[in-house]
mmCIF file of N, CA and C in Angstrom:
data_model
loop_
_atom_site.group_PDB
_atom_site.id
_atom_site.type_symbol
_atom_site.label_atom_id
_atom_site.label_comp_id
_atom_site.label_asym_id
_atom_site.label_seq_id
_atom_site.Cartn_x
_atom_site.Cartn_y
_atom_site.Cartn_z
ATOM 1 N N TYR I 8 49.401 16.258 51.316
ATOM 2 C CA TYR I 8 48.136 16.557 51.960
ATOM 3 C C TYR I 8 48.035 18.047 52.291
ATOM 4 N N ALA I 9 49.113 18.630 52.775
ATOM 5 C CA ALA I 9 49.108 20.052 53.140
ATOM 6 C C ALA I 9 48.826 20.924 51.918
ATOM 7 N N LYS I 10 49.373 20.550 50.766
ATOM 8 C CA LYS I 10 49.144 21.332 49.552
ATOM 9 C C LYS I 10 47.674 21.297 49.154
ATOM 10 N N THR I 11 47.043 20.162 49.282
ATOM 11 C CA THR I 11 45.621 20.043 48.955
ATOM 12 C C THR I 11 44.778 20.919 49.870
ATOM 13 N N VAL I 12 45.067 20.879 51.164
ATOM 14 C CA VAL I 12 44.329 21.692 52.127
ATOM 15 C C VAL I 12 44.547 23.173 51.834
ATOM 16 N N PHE I 13 45.803 23.544 51.549
ATOM 17 C CA PHE I 13 46.103 24.939 51.231
ATOM 18 C C PHE I 13 45.355 25.382 49.977
ATOM 19 N N ASP I 14 45.370 24.557 48.934
ATOM 20 C CA ASP I 14 44.669 24.894 47.689
ATOM 21 C C ASP I 14 43.169 25.076 47.927
ATOM 22 N N ASP I 15 42.594 24.219 48.755
ATOM 23 C CA ASP I 15 41.166 24.347 49.075
ATOM 24 C C ASP I 15 40.882 25.665 49.808
ATOM 25 N N LEU I 16 41.733 25.991 50.772
ATOM 26 C CA LEU I 16 41.555 27.239 51.521
ATOM 27 C C LEU I 16 41.730 28.458 50.615
ATOM 28 N N ALA I 17 42.732 28.405 49.746
ATOM 29 C CA ALA I 17 42.970 29.517 48.827
ATOM 30 C C ALA I 17 41.782 29.678 47.869
ATOM 31 N N SER I 18 41.260 28.578 47.368
ATOM 32 C CA SER I 18 40.113 28.628 46.459
ATOM 33 C C SER I 18 38.881 29.182 47.158
ATOM 34 N N THR I 19 38.650 28.750 48.390
ATOM 35 C CA THR I 19 37.504 29.238 49.153
ATOM 36 C C THR I 19 37.623 30.733 49.416
ATOM 37 N N THR I 20 38.809 31.168 49.783
ATOM 38 C CA THR I 20 39.038 32.591 50.041
ATOM 39 C C THR I 20 38.834 33.403 48.764
ATOM 40 N N LEU I 21 39.379 32.926 47.651
ATOM 41 C CA LEU I 21 39.214 33.622 46.375
ATOM 42 C C LEU I 21 37.744 33.672 45.977
ATOM 43 N N LEU I 22 37.029 32.564 46.167
ATOM 44 C CA LEU I 22 35.603 32.542 45.835
ATOM 45 C C LEU I 22 34.849 33.607 46.635
ATOM 46 N N LYS I 23 35.140 33.705 47.915
ATOM 47 C CA LYS I 23 34.484 34.710 48.756
ATOM 48 C C LYS I 23 34.805 36.123 48.267
ATOM 49 N N GLN I 24 36.050 36.353 47.874
ATOM 50 C CA GLN I 24 36.439 37.672 47.376
ATOM 51 C C GLN I 24 35.723 37.998 46.057
ATOM 52 N N LEU I 25 35.655 37.025 45.164
ATOM 53 C CA LEU I 25 34.992 37.243 43.877
ATOM 54 C C LEU I 25 33.486 37.440 44.058
ATOM 55 N N ALA I 26 32.895 36.720 45.009
ATOM 56 C CA ALA I 26 31.470 36.893 45.281
ATOM 57 C C ALA I 26 31.211 38.305 45.804
ATOM 58 N N LYS I 27 32.043 38.760 46.722
ATOM 59 C CA LYS I 27 31.877 40.110 47.279
ATOM 60 C C LYS I 27 32.051 41.158 46.178
ATOM 61 N N LYS I 28 33.049 40.974 45.333
ATOM 62 C CA LYS I 28 33.311 41.901 44.238
ATOM 63 C C LYS I 28 32.117 41.997 43.283
ATOM 64 N N ASN I 29 31.367 40.897 43.152
ATOM 65 C CA ASN I 29 30.219 40.846 42.242
ATOM 66 C C ASN I 29 28.883 40.978 42.975
ATOM 67 N N ASP I 30 28.938 41.474 44.204
ATOM 68 C CA ASP I 30 27.731 41.698 45.009
ATOM 69 C C ASP I 30 26.870 40.447 45.162
ATOM 70 N N ILE I 31 27.521 39.330 45.419
ATOM 71 C CA ILE I 31 26.821 38.069 45.632
ATOM 72 C C ILE I 31 26.888 37.737 47.123
ATOM 73 N N ALA I 32 25.732 37.497 47.698
ATOM 74 C CA ALA I 32 25.647 37.073 49.093
ATOM 75 C C ALA I 32 24.597 35.973 49.177
ATOM 76 N N VAL I 33 24.763 35.096 50.143
ATOM 77 C CA VAL I 33 23.816 34.008 50.353
ATOM 78 C C VAL I 33 23.069 34.284 51.648
ATOM 79 N N SER I 34 21.756 34.410 51.534
ATOM 80 C CA SER I 34 20.939 34.678 52.714
ATOM 81 C C SER I 34 20.711 33.386 53.496
ATOM 82 N N LYS I 35 20.271 33.544 54.729
ATOM 83 C CA LYS I 35 19.937 32.379 55.558
ATOM 84 C C LYS I 35 18.807 31.585 54.927
ATOM 85 N N ASP I 36 17.845 32.273 54.322
ATOM 86 C CA ASP I 36 16.726 31.590 53.670
ATOM 87 C C ASP I 36 17.193 30.772 52.469
ATOM 88 N N GLU I 37 18.108 31.341 51.683
ATOM 89 C CA GLU I 37 18.640 30.596 50.534
ATOM 90 C C GLU I 37 19.397 29.361 50.992
ATOM 91 N N LEU I 38 20.176 29.511 52.040
ATOM 92 C CA LEU I 38 20.926 28.377 52.583
ATOM 93 C C LEU I 38 19.969 27.313 53.101
ATOM 94 N N LYS I 39 18.946 27.741 53.831
ATOM 95 C CA LYS I 39 17.956 26.807 54.371
ATOM 96 C C LYS I 39 17.259 26.043 53.244
ATOM 97 N N LYS I 40 16.898 26.750 52.179
ATOM 98 C CA LYS I 40 16.231 26.114 51.042
ATOM 99 C C LYS I 40 17.146 25.078 50.382
ATOM 100 N N GLU I 41 18.416 25.419 50.209
ATOM 101 C CA GLU I 41 19.369 24.490 49.599
ATOM 102 C C GLU I 41 19.526 23.234 50.448
ATOM 103 N N ILE I 42 19.572 23.409 51.755
ATOM 104 C CA ILE I 42 19.687 22.260 52.662
ATOM 105 C C ILE I 42 18.428 21.394 52.566
ATOM 106 N N GLU I 43 17.259 22.029 52.513
ATOM 107 C CA GLU I 43 16.004 21.281 52.394
ATOM 108 C C GLU I 43 15.937 20.496 51.090
ATOM 109 N N VAL I 44 16.394 21.093 49.994
ATOM 110 C CA VAL I 44 16.399 20.408 48.704
ATOM 111 C C VAL I 44 17.326 19.188 48.765
ATOM 112 N N THR I 45 18.485 19.362 49.371
ATOM 113 C CA THR I 45 19.430 18.254 49.499
ATOM 114 C C THR I 45 18.842 17.155 50.375
ATOM 115 N N GLU I 46 18.213 17.565 51.446
ATOM 116 C CA GLU I 46 17.561 16.628 52.362
ATOM 117 C C GLU I 46 16.508 15.800 51.617
ATOM 118 N N GLN I 47 15.663 16.461 50.835
ATOM 119 C CA GLN I 47 14.623 15.769 50.076
ATOM 120 C C GLN I 47 15.234 14.814 49.052
ATOM 121 N N ARG I 48 16.281 15.286 48.372
ATOM 122 C CA ARG I 48 16.918 14.472 47.343
ATOM 123 C C ARG I 48 17.493 13.185 47.937
ATOM 124 N N LEU I 49 17.991 13.277 49.175
ATOM 125 C CA LEU I 49 18.583 12.108 49.820
ATOM 126 C C LEU I 49 17.559 11.216 50.513
ATOM 127 N N GLY I 50 16.328 11.718 50.704
ATOM 128 C CA GLY I 50 15.298 10.888 51.301
ATOM 129 C C GLY I 50 14.912 11.256 52.718
ATOM 130 N N GLY I 51 15.208 12.473 53.152
ATOM 131 C CA GLY I 51 14.779 12.926 54.467
ATOM 132 C C GLY I 51 15.934 13.242 55.401
ATOM 133 N N LYS I 52 15.574 13.731 56.587
ATOM 134 C CA LYS I 52 16.569 14.157 57.579
ATOM 135 C C LYS I 52 17.484 13.012 58.002
ATOM 136 N N GLU I 53 16.895 11.834 58.233
ATOM 137 C CA GLU I 53 17.698 10.696 58.677
ATOM 138 C C GLU I 53 18.712 10.283 57.616
ATOM 139 N N ALA I 54 18.278 10.270 56.362
ATOM 140 C CA ALA I 54 19.175 9.892 55.265
ATOM 141 C C ALA I 54 20.304 10.918 55.123
ATOM 142 N N LEU I 55 19.961 12.201 55.278
ATOM 143 C CA LEU I 55 20.981 13.241 55.218
ATOM 144 C C LEU I 55 21.986 13.049 56.346
ATOM 145 N N GLN I 56 21.507 12.829 57.548
ATOM 146 C CA GLN I 56 22.411 12.654 58.683
ATOM 147 C C GLN I 56 23.286 11.422 58.492
ATOM 148 N N ALA I 57 22.724 10.353 57.967
ATOM 149 C CA ALA I 57 23.513 9.142 57.703
ATOM 150 C C ALA I 57 24.615 9.431 56.688
ATOM 151 N N THR I 58 24.291 10.204 55.674
ATOM 152 C CA THR I 58 25.282 10.583 54.661
ATOM 153 C C THR I 58 26.381 11.438 55.282
ATOM 154 N N LEU I 59 25.994 12.405 56.092
ATOM 155 C CA LEU I 59 26.983 13.264 56.757
ATOM 156 C C LEU I 59 27.886 12.433 57.669
ATOM 157 N N ASP I 60 27.292 11.509 58.409
ATOM 158 C CA ASP I 60 28.077 10.641 59.293
ATOM 159 C C ASP I 60 29.066 9.800 58.492
ATOM 160 N N ARG I 61 28.591 9.249 57.373
ATOM 161 C CA ARG I 61 29.455 8.416 56.519
ATOM 162 C C ARG I 61 30.626 9.226 55.966
ATOM 163 N N LEU I 62 30.364 10.491 55.620
ATOM 164 C CA LEU I 62 31.408 11.354 55.060
ATOM 165 C C LEU I 62 32.277 11.996 56.145
ATOM 166 N N GLY I 63 31.837 11.896 57.386
ATOM 167 C CA GLY I 63 32.579 12.520 58.480
ATOM 168 C C GLY I 63 32.392 14.029 58.524
ATOM 169 N N TYR I 64 31.241 14.500 58.064
ATOM 170 C CA TYR I 64 30.943 15.934 58.040
ATOM 171 C C TYR I 64 30.160 16.320 59.283
ATOM 172 N N SER I 65 30.533 17.425 59.875
ATOM 173 C CA SER I 65 29.715 18.013 60.938
ATOM 174 C C SER I 65 28.606 18.812 60.264
ATOM 175 N N GLN I 66 27.608 19.199 61.034
ATOM 176 C CA GLN I 66 26.526 20.029 60.497
ATOM 177 C C GLN I 66 27.085 21.363 59.999
ATOM 178 N N GLY I 67 28.029 21.928 60.740
ATOM 179 C CA GLY I 67 28.638 23.196 60.352
ATOM 180 C C GLY I 67 29.383 23.101 59.028
ATOM 181 N N ARG I 68 30.146 22.027 58.865
ATOM 182 C CA ARG I 68 30.895 21.852 57.603
ATOM 183 C C ARG I 68 29.925 21.669 56.438
ATOM 184 N N PHE I 69 28.865 20.894 56.673
ATOM 185 C CA PHE I 69 27.865 20.684 55.634
ATOM 186 C C PHE I 69 27.230 22.009 55.212
ATOM 187 N N GLU I 70 26.885 22.845 56.192
ATOM 188 C CA GLU I 70 26.276 24.134 55.880
ATOM 189 C C GLU I 70 27.245 25.027 55.108
ATOM 190 N N GLU I 71 28.524 24.980 55.446
ATOM 191 C CA GLU I 71 29.523 25.750 54.694
ATOM 192 C C GLU I 71 29.618 25.260 53.251
ATOM 193 N N GLU I 72 29.572 23.944 53.071
ATOM 194 C CA GLU I 72 29.601 23.371 51.716
ATOM 195 C C GLU I 72 28.374 23.823 50.917
ATOM 196 N N MET I 73 27.226 23.811 51.551
ATOM 197 C CA MET I 73 25.996 24.249 50.885
ATOM 198 C C MET I 73 26.068 25.736 50.539
ATOM 199 N N LYS I 74 26.615 26.529 51.440
ATOM 200 C CA LYS I 74 26.758 27.964 51.186
ATOM 201 C C LYS I 74 27.694 28.197 50.005
ATOM 202 N N THR I 75 28.753 27.420 49.932
ATOM 203 C CA THR I 75 29.687 27.531 48.807
ATOM 204 C C THR I 75 28.986 27.171 47.504
ATOM 205 N N GLN I 76 28.189 26.103 47.514
ATOM 206 C CA GLN I 76 27.468 25.702 46.299
ATOM 207 C C GLN I 76 26.508 26.793 45.833
ATOM 208 N N VAL I 77 25.794 27.388 46.759
ATOM 209 C CA VAL I 77 24.850 28.451 46.398
ATOM 210 C C VAL I 77 25.617 29.661 45.863
ATOM 211 N N THR I 78 26.732 29.985 46.491
ATOM 212 C CA THR I 78 27.557 31.111 46.039
ATOM 213 C C THR I 78 28.038 30.879 44.609
ATOM 214 N N VAL I 79 28.555 29.689 44.351
ATOM 215 C CA VAL I 79 29.031 29.356 43.000
ATOM 216 C C VAL I 79 27.902 29.477 41.996
ATOM 217 N N ARG I 80 26.735 28.929 42.325
ATOM 218 C CA ARG I 80 25.607 28.972 41.395
ATOM 219 C C ARG I 80 25.167 30.410 41.120
ATOM 220 N N LYS I 81 25.044 31.212 42.175
ATOM 221 C CA LYS I 81 24.609 32.600 41.994
ATOM 222 C C LYS I 81 25.640 33.405 41.195
ATOM 223 N N LEU I 82 26.895 33.179 41.460
ATOM 224 C CA LEU I 82 27.958 33.879 40.742
ATOM 225 C C LEU I 82 27.948 33.474 39.271
ATOM 226 N N ALA I 83 27.823 32.188 39.008
ATOM 227 C CA ALA I 83 27.789 31.703 37.621
ATOM 228 C C ALA I 83 26.574 32.243 36.884
ATOM 229 N N GLU I 84 25.426 32.256 37.540
ATOM 230 C CA GLU I 84 24.211 32.772 36.898
ATOM 231 C C GLU I 84 24.326 34.262 36.595
ATOM 232 N N LYS I 85 25.038 34.986 37.445
ATOM 233 C CA LYS I 85 25.205 36.425 37.208
ATOM 234 C C LYS I 85 26.184 36.682 36.062
ATOM 235 N N LEU I 86 27.243 35.907 36.006
ATOM 236 C CA LEU I 86 28.315 36.179 35.049
ATOM 237 C C LEU I 86 28.086 35.585 33.661
ATOM 238 N N PHE I 87 27.351 34.493 33.588
ATOM 239 C CA PHE I 87 27.227 33.772 32.318
ATOM 240 C C PHE I 87 25.772 33.593 31.926
ATOM 241 N N LYS I 88 25.499 33.839 30.689
ATOM 242 C CA LYS I 88 24.168 33.601 30.140
ATOM 243 C C LYS I 88 24.256 32.338 29.293
ATOM 244 N N ILE I 89 23.558 31.320 29.741
ATOM 245 C CA ILE I 89 23.621 30.007 29.105
ATOM 246 C C ILE I 89 22.324 29.739 28.357
ATOM 247 N N GLU I 90 22.482 29.217 27.154
ATOM 248 C CA GLU I 90 21.320 28.802 26.378
ATOM 249 C C GLU I 90 21.466 27.336 26.026
ATOM 250 N N VAL I 91 20.394 26.612 26.219
ATOM 251 C CA VAL I 91 20.334 25.215 25.821
ATOM 252 C C VAL I 91 19.232 25.112 24.782
ATOM 253 N N THR I 92 19.573 24.567 23.638
ATOM 254 C CA THR I 92 18.604 24.488 22.542
ATOM 255 C C THR I 92 17.707 23.261 22.682
ATOM 256 N N ASP I 93 16.586 23.307 21.986
ATOM 257 C CA ASP I 93 15.686 22.155 21.955
ATOM 258 C C ASP I 93 16.389 20.949 21.337
ATOM 259 N N GLN I 94 17.291 21.206 20.382
ATOM 260 C CA GLN I 94 18.037 20.112 19.753
ATOM 261 C C GLN I 94 18.964 19.435 20.763
ATOM 262 N N GLU I 95 19.590 20.219 21.641
ATOM 263 C CA GLU I 95 20.464 19.637 22.659
ATOM 264 C C GLU I 95 19.659 18.791 23.642
ATOM 265 N N VAL I 96 18.488 19.269 24.010
ATOM 266 C CA VAL I 96 17.621 18.520 24.919
ATOM 267 C C VAL I 96 17.204 17.211 24.265
ATOM 268 N N ALA I 97 16.770 17.282 23.007
ATOM 269 C CA ALA I 97 16.329 16.088 22.289
ATOM 270 C C ALA I 97 17.472 15.090 22.120
ATOM 271 N N LYS I 98 18.667 15.594 21.820
ATOM 272 C CA LYS I 98 19.834 14.708 21.663
ATOM 273 C C LYS I 98 20.150 14.013 22.978
ATOM 274 N N PHE I 99 20.121 14.756 24.084
ATOM 275 C CA PHE I 99 20.386 14.153 25.392
ATOM 276 C C PHE I 99 19.354 13.064 25.678
ATOM 277 N N TYR I 100 18.105 13.363 25.402
ATOM 278 C CA TYR I 100 17.029 12.388 25.625
ATOM 279 C C TYR I 100 17.269 11.133 24.791
ATOM 280 N N ASP I 101 17.564 11.326 23.503
ATOM 281 C CA ASP I 101 17.791 10.180 22.604
ATOM 282 C C ASP I 101 19.020 9.373 23.019
ATOM 283 N N ASP I 102 20.076 10.062 23.446
ATOM 284 C CA ASP I 102 21.321 9.380 23.832
ATOM 285 C C ASP I 102 21.214 8.676 25.183
ATOM 286 N N ASN I 103 20.205 9.037 25.972
ATOM 287 C CA ASN I 103 20.103 8.512 27.342
ATOM 288 C C ASN I 103 18.703 7.977 27.649
ATOM 289 N N LYS I 104 18.088 7.331 26.694
ATOM 290 C CA LYS I 104 16.714 6.854 26.881
ATOM 291 C C LYS I 104 16.582 5.885 28.056
ATOM 292 N N THR I 105 17.647 5.191 28.387
ATOM 293 C CA THR I 105 17.562 4.247 29.510
ATOM 294 C C THR I 105 17.347 4.965 30.846
ATOM 295 N N LEU I 106 17.675 6.258 30.901
ATOM 296 C CA LEU I 106 17.443 7.031 32.120
ATOM 297 C C LEU I 106 15.974 7.401 32.292
ATOM 298 N N PHE I 107 15.223 7.288 31.217
ATOM 299 C CA PHE I 107 13.828 7.727 31.225
ATOM 300 C C PHE I 107 12.897 6.613 30.742
ATOM 301 N N PRO I 108 12.883 5.493 31.437
ATOM 302 C CA PRO I 108 12.022 4.402 30.958
ATOM 303 C C PRO I 108 10.545 4.811 31.024
ATOM 304 N N ASP I 109 9.841 4.509 29.964
ATOM 305 C CA ASP I 109 8.401 4.761 29.888
ATOM 306 C C ASP I 109 8.033 6.240 30.005
ATOM 307 N N LYS I 110 8.954 7.135 29.660
ATOM 308 C CA LYS I 110 8.642 8.570 29.695
ATOM 309 C C LYS I 110 8.922 9.171 28.331
ATOM 310 N N LYS I 111 8.045 10.070 27.948
ATOM 311 C CA LYS I 111 8.218 10.772 26.688
ATOM 312 C C LYS I 111 9.055 12.023 26.932
ATOM 313 N N LEU I 112 9.624 12.533 25.858
ATOM 314 C CA LEU I 112 10.472 13.726 25.944
ATOM 315 C C LEU I 112 9.753 14.877 26.635
ATOM 316 N N GLU I 113 8.487 15.082 26.315
ATOM 317 C CA GLU I 113 7.735 16.193 26.896
ATOM 318 C C GLU I 113 7.653 16.093 28.423
ATOM 319 N N GLU I 114 7.662 14.871 28.943
ATOM 320 C CA GLU I 114 7.547 14.671 30.389
ATOM 321 C C GLU I 114 8.830 15.018 31.139
ATOM 322 N N VAL I 115 9.957 14.905 30.460
ATOM 323 C CA VAL I 115 11.251 15.108 31.131
ATOM 324 C C VAL I 115 12.034 16.290 30.569
ATOM 325 N N LYS I 116 11.440 16.978 29.628
ATOM 326 C CA LYS I 116 12.130 18.070 28.942
ATOM 327 C C LYS I 116 12.664 19.133 29.905
ATOM 328 N N LEU I 117 11.844 19.560 30.860
ATOM 329 C CA LEU I 117 12.281 20.602 31.806
ATOM 330 C C LEU I 117 13.429 20.123 32.691
ATOM 331 N N ASP I 118 13.377 18.864 33.118
ATOM 332 C CA ASP I 118 14.471 18.315 33.934
ATOM 333 C C ASP I 118 15.773 18.267 33.133
ATOM 334 N N ILE I 119 15.679 17.818 31.899
ATOM 335 C CA ILE I 119 16.871 17.753 31.047
ATOM 336 C C ILE I 119 17.420 19.150 30.796
ATOM 337 N N LEU I 120 16.535 20.083 30.506
ATOM 338 C CA LEU I 120 16.940 21.472 30.270
ATOM 339 C C LEU I 120 17.677 22.028 31.485
ATOM 340 N N GLN I 121 17.134 21.804 32.661
ATOM 341 C CA GLN I 121 17.773 22.291 33.887
ATOM 342 C C GLN I 121 19.144 21.642 34.079
ATOM 343 N N ASN I 122 19.235 20.336 33.874
ATOM 344 C CA ASN I 122 20.513 19.639 34.055
ATOM 345 C C ASN I 122 21.561 20.110 33.057
ATOM 346 N N LEU I 123 21.175 20.262 31.799
ATOM 347 C CA LEU I 123 22.131 20.724 30.788
ATOM 348 C C LEU I 123 22.569 22.162 31.063
ATOM 349 N N THR I 124 21.644 22.993 31.509
ATOM 350 C CA THR I 124 21.984 24.376 31.850
ATOM 351 C C THR I 124 22.984 24.398 33.000
ATOM 352 N N GLU I 125 22.726 23.602 34.034
ATOM 353 C CA GLU I 125 23.644 23.539 35.171
ATOM 354 C C GLU I 125 25.017 23.033 34.759
ATOM 355 N N GLN I 126 25.058 22.043 33.873
ATOM 356 C CA GLN I 126 26.340 21.522 33.383
ATOM 357 C C GLN I 126 27.135 22.599 32.658
ATOM 358 N N LYS I 127 26.447 23.321 31.768
ATOM 359 C CA LYS I 127 27.128 24.380 31.017
ATOM 360 C C LYS I 127 27.602 25.497 31.938
ATOM 361 N N LEU I 128 26.763 25.876 32.902
ATOM 362 C CA LEU I 128 27.161 26.902 33.863
ATOM 363 C C LEU I 128 28.392 26.454 34.641
ATOM 364 N N GLN I 129 28.390 25.223 35.089
ATOM 365 C CA GLN I 129 29.516 24.703 35.864
ATOM 366 C C GLN I 129 30.791 24.680 35.022
ATOM 367 N N GLN I 130 30.688 24.281 33.769
ATOM 368 C CA GLN I 130 31.864 24.259 32.893
ATOM 369 C C GLN I 130 32.420 25.661 32.700
ATOM 370 N N GLN I 131 31.549 26.619 32.416
ATOM 371 C CA GLN I 131 32.014 27.992 32.209
ATOM 372 C C GLN I 131 32.582 28.573 33.496
ATOM 373 N N PHE I 132 31.924 28.291 34.608
ATOM 374 C CA PHE I 132 32.401 28.801 35.886
ATOM 375 C C PHE I 132 33.783 28.232 36.202
ATOM 376 N N THR I 133 33.955 26.942 36.005
ATOM 377 C CA THR I 133 35.240 26.296 36.303
ATOM 378 C C THR I 133 36.358 26.911 35.481
ATOM 379 N N THR I 134 36.124 27.124 34.201
ATOM 380 C CA THR I 134 37.124 27.745 33.334
ATOM 381 C C THR I 134 37.439 29.161 33.814
ATOM 382 N N TRP I 135 36.395 29.940 34.075
ATOM 383 C CA TRP I 135 36.566 31.318 34.540
ATOM 384 C C TRP I 135 37.299 31.355 35.878
ATOM 385 N N PHE I 136 36.909 30.486 36.802
ATOM 386 C CA PHE I 136 37.518 30.490 38.129
ATOM 387 C C PHE I 136 39.002 30.124 38.053
ATOM 388 N N GLN I 137 39.350 29.182 37.194
ATOM 389 C CA GLN I 137 40.764 28.822 37.029
ATOM 390 C C GLN I 137 41.560 30.007 36.473
ATOM 391 N N GLU I 138 40.962 30.752 35.559
ATOM 392 C CA GLU I 138 41.617 31.955 35.032
ATOM 393 C C GLU I 138 41.808 32.990 36.139
ATOM 394 N N GLU I 139 40.761 33.192 36.945
ATOM 395 C CA GLU I 139 40.843 34.149 38.058
ATOM 396 C C GLU I 139 41.883 33.694 39.076
ATOM 397 N N LYS I 140 41.956 32.420 39.320
ATOM 398 C CA LYS I 140 42.930 31.880 40.274
ATOM 399 C C LYS I 140 44.346 32.104 39.741
ATOM 400 N N GLY I 141 44.496 31.973 38.426
ATOM 401 C CA GLY I 141 45.802 32.213 37.817
ATOM 402 C C GLY I 141 46.238 33.668 37.929
ATOM 403 N N LYS I 142 45.285 34.590 37.946
ATOM 404 C CA LYS I 142 45.585 36.017 38.069
ATOM 405 C C LYS I 142 45.800 36.449 39.511
ATOM 406 N N ALA I 143 45.277 35.667 40.452
ATOM 407 C CA ALA I 143 45.309 36.038 41.860
ATOM 408 C C ALA I 143 46.731 35.918 42.426
ATOM 409 N N THR I 144 47.006 36.735 43.402
ATOM 410 C CA THR I 144 48.278 36.664 44.119
ATOM 411 C C THR I 144 48.073 35.746 45.312
ATOM 412 N N ILE I 145 48.580 34.539 45.187
ATOM 413 C CA ILE I 145 48.451 33.553 46.246
ATOM 414 C C ILE I 145 49.854 33.107 46.623
ATOM 415 N N GLN I 146 50.202 33.344 47.858
ATOM 416 C CA GLN I 146 51.539 32.959 48.325
ATOM 417 C C GLN I 146 51.455 31.755 49.234
ATOM 418 N N SER I 147 52.309 30.795 48.938
ATOM 419 C CA SER I 147 52.365 29.587 49.743
ATOM 420 C C SER I 147 53.781 29.428 50.264
ATOM 421 N N TYR I 148 53.881 29.017 51.503
ATOM 422 C CA TYR I 148 55.191 28.781 52.101
ATOM 423 C C TYR I 148 55.381 27.307 52.409
ATOM 424 N N LEU I 149 54.656 26.472 51.670
ATOM 425 C CA LEU I 149 54.760 25.024 51.875
ATOM 426 C C LEU I 149 55.967 24.467 51.156
#
């Protein structure tokens, strides 16, 4: 358990250092917007609070998690240029038609494009971050 906690702390610290190095900061407005989007996605303030209670998250911890997510997204968007082709969108639609009952490709194209872009960004970021973590000087006395 201690190793997991240490790894999380080391990763968070490294992320903050890499964000600073790349002039990435998260404003209060950006954080507020991310929280509002999450709130809407879950079905409102009560649903969000119920989720936080179920997970055992305080409001402060939740806000830190949201800030980390925004930092990762902004850093990935700055470092990586991702392209998703119309063929990839069409293939995803065809392979997952059950997700879009009674909807045509044109109706969901932007949502699919956004999701595929986010997936690719996350994959590239994860690979890059693991490389950066491998280069970092992290000392553990566990």
